């Protein structure tokens, strides 16, 4: 059962290419990782991310950010996107995901989670009962060395469950 939790339910090249109208018919909320999911690692929220969150909100979906970063990184990013957040989430531990579910006030199966890393984002969100989408990193050249190493070990899991 452990290995099953490492596979995403689906994969995408970019969060910006997803069918948000179709997803809004199935899910009431979407949780995002920040770095290399929405923007390059360490970058501020950009206009493309602001437009995406505005579009998602206009479809009636709630949004939330879950990050292992400190509040100094996450709070201004969340404010720019007008969304809630959980900082220092401790991914892949289930506790951070459970905090996010509590903030959204809905059942995990009604929540979509999108992230770029298997061993943190996907593993934790799957264990929390969410539908998971693995995205390609926005800019892999901005990854810290420990993430570069993890990505090598993630390769066998970077496709959807069968």
PDB file of C-alpha atoms in Angstrom:
ATOM      1  CA  UNK A   1       0.000   0.000   0.000  1.00  0.00           C
ATOM      2  CA  UNK A   2       2.886   2.391   0.694  1.00  0.00           C
ATOM      3  CA  UNK A   3       3.984   2.605  -2.944  1.00  0.00           C
ATOM      4  CA  UNK A   4       0.431   3.264  -4.150  1.00  0.00           C
ATOM      5  CA  UNK A   5       0.435   6.555  -2.213  1.00  0.00           C
ATOM      6  CA  UNK A   6       3.420   7.773  -4.228  1.00  0.00           C
ATOM      7  CA  UNK A   7       1.565   7.821  -7.539  1.00  0.00           C
ATOM      8  CA  UNK A   8      -0.558  10.847  -8.473  1.00  0.00           C
ATOM      9  CA  UNK A   9      -4.118  10.441  -9.704  1.00  0.00           C
ATOM     10  CA  UNK A  10      -3.178  12.495 -12.755  1.00  0.00           C
ATOM     11  CA  UNK A  11      -0.302  14.465 -14.231  1.00  0.00           C
ATOM     12  CA  UNK A  12      -0.063  17.748 -16.098  1.00  0.00           C
ATOM     13  CA  UNK A  13       2.641  19.818 -17.700  1.00  0.00           C
ATOM     14  CA  UNK A  14       1.390  22.968 -15.950  1.00  0.00           C
ATOM     15  CA  UNK A  15      -1.338  24.141 -13.584  1.00  0.00           C
ATOM     16  CA  UNK A  16      -2.046  26.824 -16.168  1.00  0.00           C
ATOM     17  CA  UNK A  17      -3.081  24.213 -18.770  1.00  0.00           C
ATOM     18  CA  UNK A  18      -5.724  22.424 -16.675  1.00  0.00           C
ATOM     19  CA  UNK A  19      -9.441  22.437 -17.527  1.00  0.00           C
ATOM     20  CA  UNK A  20     -10.580  24.502 -14.540  1.00  0.00           C
ATOM     21  CA  UNK A  21     -14.209  24.575 -15.657  1.00  0.00           C
ATOM     22  CA  UNK A  22     -14.285  20.781 -15.711  1.00  0.00           C
ATOM     23  CA  UNK A  23     -12.447  20.503 -12.400  1.00  0.00           C
ATOM     24  CA  UNK A  24     -14.843  22.947 -10.726  1.00  0.00           C
ATOM     25  CA  UNK A  25     -17.699  20.564 -11.531  1.00  0.00           C
ATOM     26  CA  UNK A  26     -15.960  17.799  -9.545  1.00  0.00           C
ATOM     27  CA  UNK A  27     -14.151  19.635  -6.747  1.00  0.00           C
ATOM     28  CA  UNK A  28     -15.068  22.387  -4.330  1.00  0.00           C
ATOM     29  CA  UNK A  29     -11.512  23.407  -3.527  1.00  0.00           C
ATOM     30  CA  UNK A  30      -7.956  23.211  -4.764  1.00  0.00           C
ATOM     31  CA  UNK A  31      -4.796  23.255  -2.670  1.00  0.00           C
ATOM     32  CA  UNK A  32      -1.506  24.231  -4.257  1.00  0.00           C
ATOM     33  CA  UNK A  33       2.130  23.873  -3.369  1.00  0.00           C
ATOM     34  CA  UNK A  34       3.969  27.114  -4.227  1.00  0.00           C
ATOM     35  CA  UNK A  35       7.565  26.664  -5.357  1.00  0.00           C
ATOM     36  CA  UNK A  36       7.936  25.175  -8.828  1.00  0.00           C
ATOM     37  CA  UNK A  37       4.207  24.434  -8.898  1.00  0.00           C
ATOM     38  CA  UNK A  38       2.956  28.001  -9.419  1.00  0.00           C
ATOM     39  CA  UNK A  39       6.211  29.968  -9.853  1.00  0.00           C
ATOM     40  CA  UNK A  40       9.949  29.230  -9.957  1.00  0.00           C
ATOM     41  CA  UNK A  41      11.444  28.365  -6.571  1.00  0.00           C
ATOM     42  CA  UNK A  42      11.594  31.482  -4.364  1.00  0.00           C
ATOM     43  CA  UNK A  43       9.814  33.782  -6.826  1.00  0.00           C
ATOM     44  CA  UNK A  44       6.943  36.051  -5.761  1.00  0.00           C
ATOM     45  CA  UNK A  45       3.410  35.563  -7.027  1.00  0.00           C
ATOM     46  CA  UNK A  46       3.303  36.738 -10.623  1.00  0.00           C
ATOM     47  CA  UNK A  47       0.478  38.045 -12.809  1.00  0.00           C
ATOM     48  CA  UNK A  48      -0.161  34.602 -14.290  1.00  0.00           C
ATOM     49  CA  UNK A  49      -0.738  33.119 -10.811  1.00  0.00           C
ATOM     50  CA  UNK A  50      -2.974  36.054  -9.814  1.00  0.00           C
ATOM     51  CA  UNK A  51      -5.105  35.544 -12.951  1.00  0.00           C
ATOM     52  CA  UNK A  52      -5.319  31.795 -12.304  1.00  0.00           C
ATOM     53  CA  UNK A  53      -6.563  32.226  -8.739  1.00  0.00           C
ATOM     54  CA  UNK A  54      -9.055  34.870  -9.851  1.00  0.00           C
ATOM     55  CA  UNK A  55     -10.366  32.448 -12.483  1.00  0.00           C
ATOM     56  CA  UNK A  56     -10.625  29.576  -9.989  1.00  0.00           C
ATOM     57  CA  UNK A  57     -12.439  31.795  -7.475  1.00  0.00           C
ATOM     58  CA  UNK A  58     -14.862  32.976 -10.191  1.00  0.00           C
ATOM     59  CA  UNK A  59     -15.772  29.315 -10.752  1.00  0.00           C
ATOM     60  CA  UNK A  60     -16.822  29.037  -7.107  1.00  0.00           C
ATOM     61  CA  UNK A  61     -13.861  26.999  -5.927  1.00  0.00           C
ATOM     62  CA  UNK A  62     -12.005  27.694  -2.699  1.00  0.00           C
ATOM     63  CA  UNK A  63      -8.203  27.843  -2.808  1.00  0.00           C
ATOM     64  CA  UNK A  64      -5.449  27.348  -0.275  1.00  0.00           C
ATOM     65  CA  UNK A  65      -1.654  27.151  -0.297  1.00  0.00           C
ATOM     66  CA  UNK A  66       0.222  24.458   1.649  1.00  0.00           C
ATOM     67  CA  UNK A  67       3.940  24.979   1.992  1.00  0.00           C
ATOM     68  CA  UNK A  68       6.842  23.816   4.113  1.00  0.00           C
ATOM     69  CA  UNK A  69       8.205  27.366   3.909  1.00  0.00           C
ATOM     70  CA  UNK A  70       8.109  29.888   6.718  1.00  0.00           C
ATOM     71  CA  UNK A  71       5.310  32.398   6.996  1.00  0.00           C
ATOM     72  CA  UNK A  72       7.580  35.183   5.714  1.00  0.00           C
ATOM     73  CA  UNK A  73       7.568  33.421   2.327  1.00  0.00           C
ATOM     74  CA  UNK A  74       4.003  32.114   2.271  1.00  0.00           C
ATOM     75  CA  UNK A  75       1.933  34.998   3.685  1.00  0.00           C
ATOM     76  CA  UNK A  76       2.787  37.660   1.052  1.00  0.00           C
ATOM     77  CA  UNK A  77       2.341  35.073  -1.695  1.00  0.00           C
ATOM     78  CA  UNK A  78      -1.087  34.138  -0.340  1.00  0.00           C
ATOM     79  CA  UNK A  79      -2.082  37.784   0.066  1.00  0.00           C
ATOM     80  CA  UNK A  80      -1.239  38.490  -3.583  1.00  0.00           C
ATOM     81  CA  UNK A  81      -3.510  35.599  -4.604  1.00  0.00           C
ATOM     82  CA  UNK A  82      -6.229  36.437  -2.066  1.00  0.00           C
ATOM     83  CA  UNK A  83      -6.160  32.944  -0.596  1.00  0.00           C
ATOM     84  CA  UNK A  84      -5.695  31.141   2.699  1.00  0.00           C
ATOM     85  CA  UNK A  85      -2.531  29.215   3.541  1.00  0.00           C
ATOM     86  CA  UNK A  86      -0.795  26.744   5.815  1.00  0.00           C
ATOM     87  CA  UNK A  87       2.904  27.458   6.328  1.00  0.00           C
ATOM     88  CA  UNK A  88       5.503  25.128   7.879  1.00  0.00           C
ATOM     89  CA  UNK A  89       3.144  22.291   6.942  1.00  0.00           C
ATOM     90  CA  UNK A  90       5.660  19.524   7.514  1.00  0.00           C
ATOM     91  CA  UNK A  91       4.853  17.803   4.219  1.00  0.00           C
ATOM     92  CA  UNK A  92       4.544  14.855   3.713  1.00  0.00           C
ATOM     93  CA  UNK A  93       3.221  14.458   7.264  1.00  0.00           C
ATOM     94  CA  UNK A  94      -0.562  14.268   7.282  1.00  0.00           C
ATOM     95  CA  UNK A  95      -0.955  16.957   9.966  1.00  0.00           C
ATOM     96  CA  UNK A  96      -0.404  19.909   7.581  1.00  0.00           C
ATOM     97  CA  UNK A  97      -2.868  18.511   5.090  1.00  0.00           C
ATOM     98  CA  UNK A  98      -5.421  17.966   7.851  1.00  0.00           C
ATOM     99  CA  UNK A  99      -5.002  21.628   8.896  1.00  0.00           C
ATOM    100  CA  UNK A 100      -5.680  22.659   5.304  1.00  0.00           C
ATOM    101  CA  UNK A 101      -8.802  20.472   5.100  1.00  0.00           C
ATOM    102  CA  UNK A 102     -10.025  22.048   8.349  1.00  0.00           C
ATOM    103  CA  UNK A 103      -9.519  25.563   6.980  1.00  0.00           C
ATOM    104  CA  UNK A 104     -11.460  24.687   3.833  1.00  0.00           C
ATOM    105  CA  UNK A 105     -14.282  23.060   5.791  1.00  0.00           C
ATOM    106  CA  UNK A 106     -14.961  20.251   3.351  1.00  0.00           C
ATOM    107  CA  UNK A 107     -14.265  16.561   2.962  1.00  0.00           C
ATOM    108  CA  UNK A 108     -10.855  15.617   1.487  1.00  0.00           C
ATOM    109  CA  UNK A 109     -12.430  13.809  -1.463  1.00  0.00           C
ATOM    110  CA  UNK A 110     -13.887  17.181  -2.612  1.00  0.00           C
ATOM    111  CA  UNK A 111     -10.402  18.718  -2.621  1.00  0.00           C
ATOM    112  CA  UNK A 112      -7.855  18.699  -5.435  1.00  0.00           C
ATOM    113  CA  UNK A 113      -4.167  18.938  -4.480  1.00  0.00           C
ATOM    114  CA  UNK A 114      -1.557  20.073  -7.004  1.00  0.00           C
ATOM    115  CA  UNK A 115       2.190  19.918  -6.473  1.00  0.00           C
ATOM    116  CA  UNK A 116       5.459  19.246  -8.259  1.00  0.00           C
ATOM    117  CA  UNK A 117       7.086  16.754  -5.873  1.00  0.00           C
ATOM    118  CA  UNK A 118       6.155  13.111  -5.340  1.00  0.00           C
ATOM    119  CA  UNK A 119       7.759  12.516  -1.930  1.00  0.00           C
ATOM    120  CA  UNK A 120       6.212  15.572  -0.272  1.00  0.00           C
ATOM    121  CA  UNK A 121       3.181  16.881  -2.169  1.00  0.00           C
ATOM    122  CA  UNK A 122       1.696  13.735  -3.692  1.00  0.00           C
ATOM    123  CA  UNK A 123       2.534  11.268  -0.941  1.00  0.00           C
ATOM    124  CA  UNK A 124       1.037  13.443   1.796  1.00  0.00           C
ATOM    125  CA  UNK A 125      -2.076  14.509  -0.111  1.00  0.00           C
ATOM    126  CA  UNK A 126      -2.845  10.936  -1.166  1.00  0.00           C
ATOM    127  CA  UNK A 127      -2.622   9.790   2.455  1.00  0.00           C
ATOM    128  CA  UNK A 128      -4.967  12.645   3.421  1.00  0.00           C
ATOM    129  CA  UNK A 129      -7.582  11.371   0.936  1.00  0.00           C
ATOM    130  CA  UNK A 130      -7.369  14.107  -1.702  1.00  0.00           C
ATOM    131  CA  UNK A 131      -7.301  13.755  -5.478  1.00  0.00           C
ATOM    132  CA  UNK A 132      -3.719  14.514  -6.537  1.00  0.00           C
ATOM    133  CA  UNK A 133      -2.244  16.123  -9.622  1.00  0.00           C
ATOM    134  CA  UNK A 134       1.505  16.090 -10.228  1.00  0.00           C
ATOM    135  CA  UNK A 135       2.770  18.956 -12.326  1.00  0.00           C
ATOM    136  CA  UNK A 136       6.089  19.361 -14.052  1.00  0.00           C
ATOM    137  CA  UNK A 137       8.300  21.868 -12.211  1.00  0.00           C
ATOM    138  CA  UNK A 138       7.923  25.428 -13.508  1.00  0.00           C
ATOM    139  CA  UNK A 139      11.716  25.914 -13.610  1.00  0.00           C
ATOM    140  CA  UNK A 140      13.839  22.950 -12.460  1.00  0.00           C
ATOM    141  CA  UNK A 141      16.995  25.072 -12.661  1.00  0.00           C
ATOM    142  CA  UNK A 142      15.812  26.897  -9.515  1.00  0.00           C
ATOM    143  CA  UNK A 143      15.593  23.702  -7.405  1.00  0.00           C
ATOM    144  CA  UNK A 144      17.760  23.426  -4.319  1.00  0.00           C
ATOM    145  CA  UNK A 145      20.264  20.542  -4.400  1.00  0.00           C
ATOM    146  CA  UNK A 146      18.232  18.283  -2.081  1.00  0.00           C
ATOM    147  CA  UNK A 147      15.235  18.637  -4.420  1.00  0.00           C
ATOM    148  CA  UNK A 148      17.400  17.822  -7.450  1.00  0.00           C
ATOM    149  CA  UNK A 149      18.427  14.579  -5.718  1.00  0.00           C
ATOM    150  CA  UNK A 150      14.832  13.748  -4.728  1.00  0.00           C
ATOM    151  CA  UNK A 151      13.638  14.286  -8.308  1.00  0.00           C
ATOM    152  CA  UNK A 152      16.019  11.563  -9.489  1.00  0.00           C
ATOM    153  CA  UNK A 153      14.440   9.095  -7.040  1.00  0.00           C
ATOM    154  CA  UNK A 154      10.927  10.271  -8.009  1.00  0.00           C
ATOM    155  CA  UNK A 155      11.267   9.300 -11.668  1.00  0.00           C
ATOM    156  CA  UNK A 156       9.558   5.872 -11.361  1.00  0.00           C
ATOM    157  CA  UNK A 157       6.488   7.531  -9.770  1.00  0.00           C
ATOM    158  CA  UNK A 158       6.026  10.520 -12.092  1.00  0.00           C
ATOM    159  CA  UNK A 159       3.026   9.042 -13.911  1.00  0.00           C
ATOM    160  CA  UNK A 160      -0.565   8.512 -12.869  1.00  0.00           C
ATOM    161  CA  UNK A 161      -1.824   5.485 -10.970  1.00  0.00           C
ATOM    162  CA  UNK A 162      -2.908   2.584 -13.103  1.00  0.00           C
TER     163      UNK A 162
END
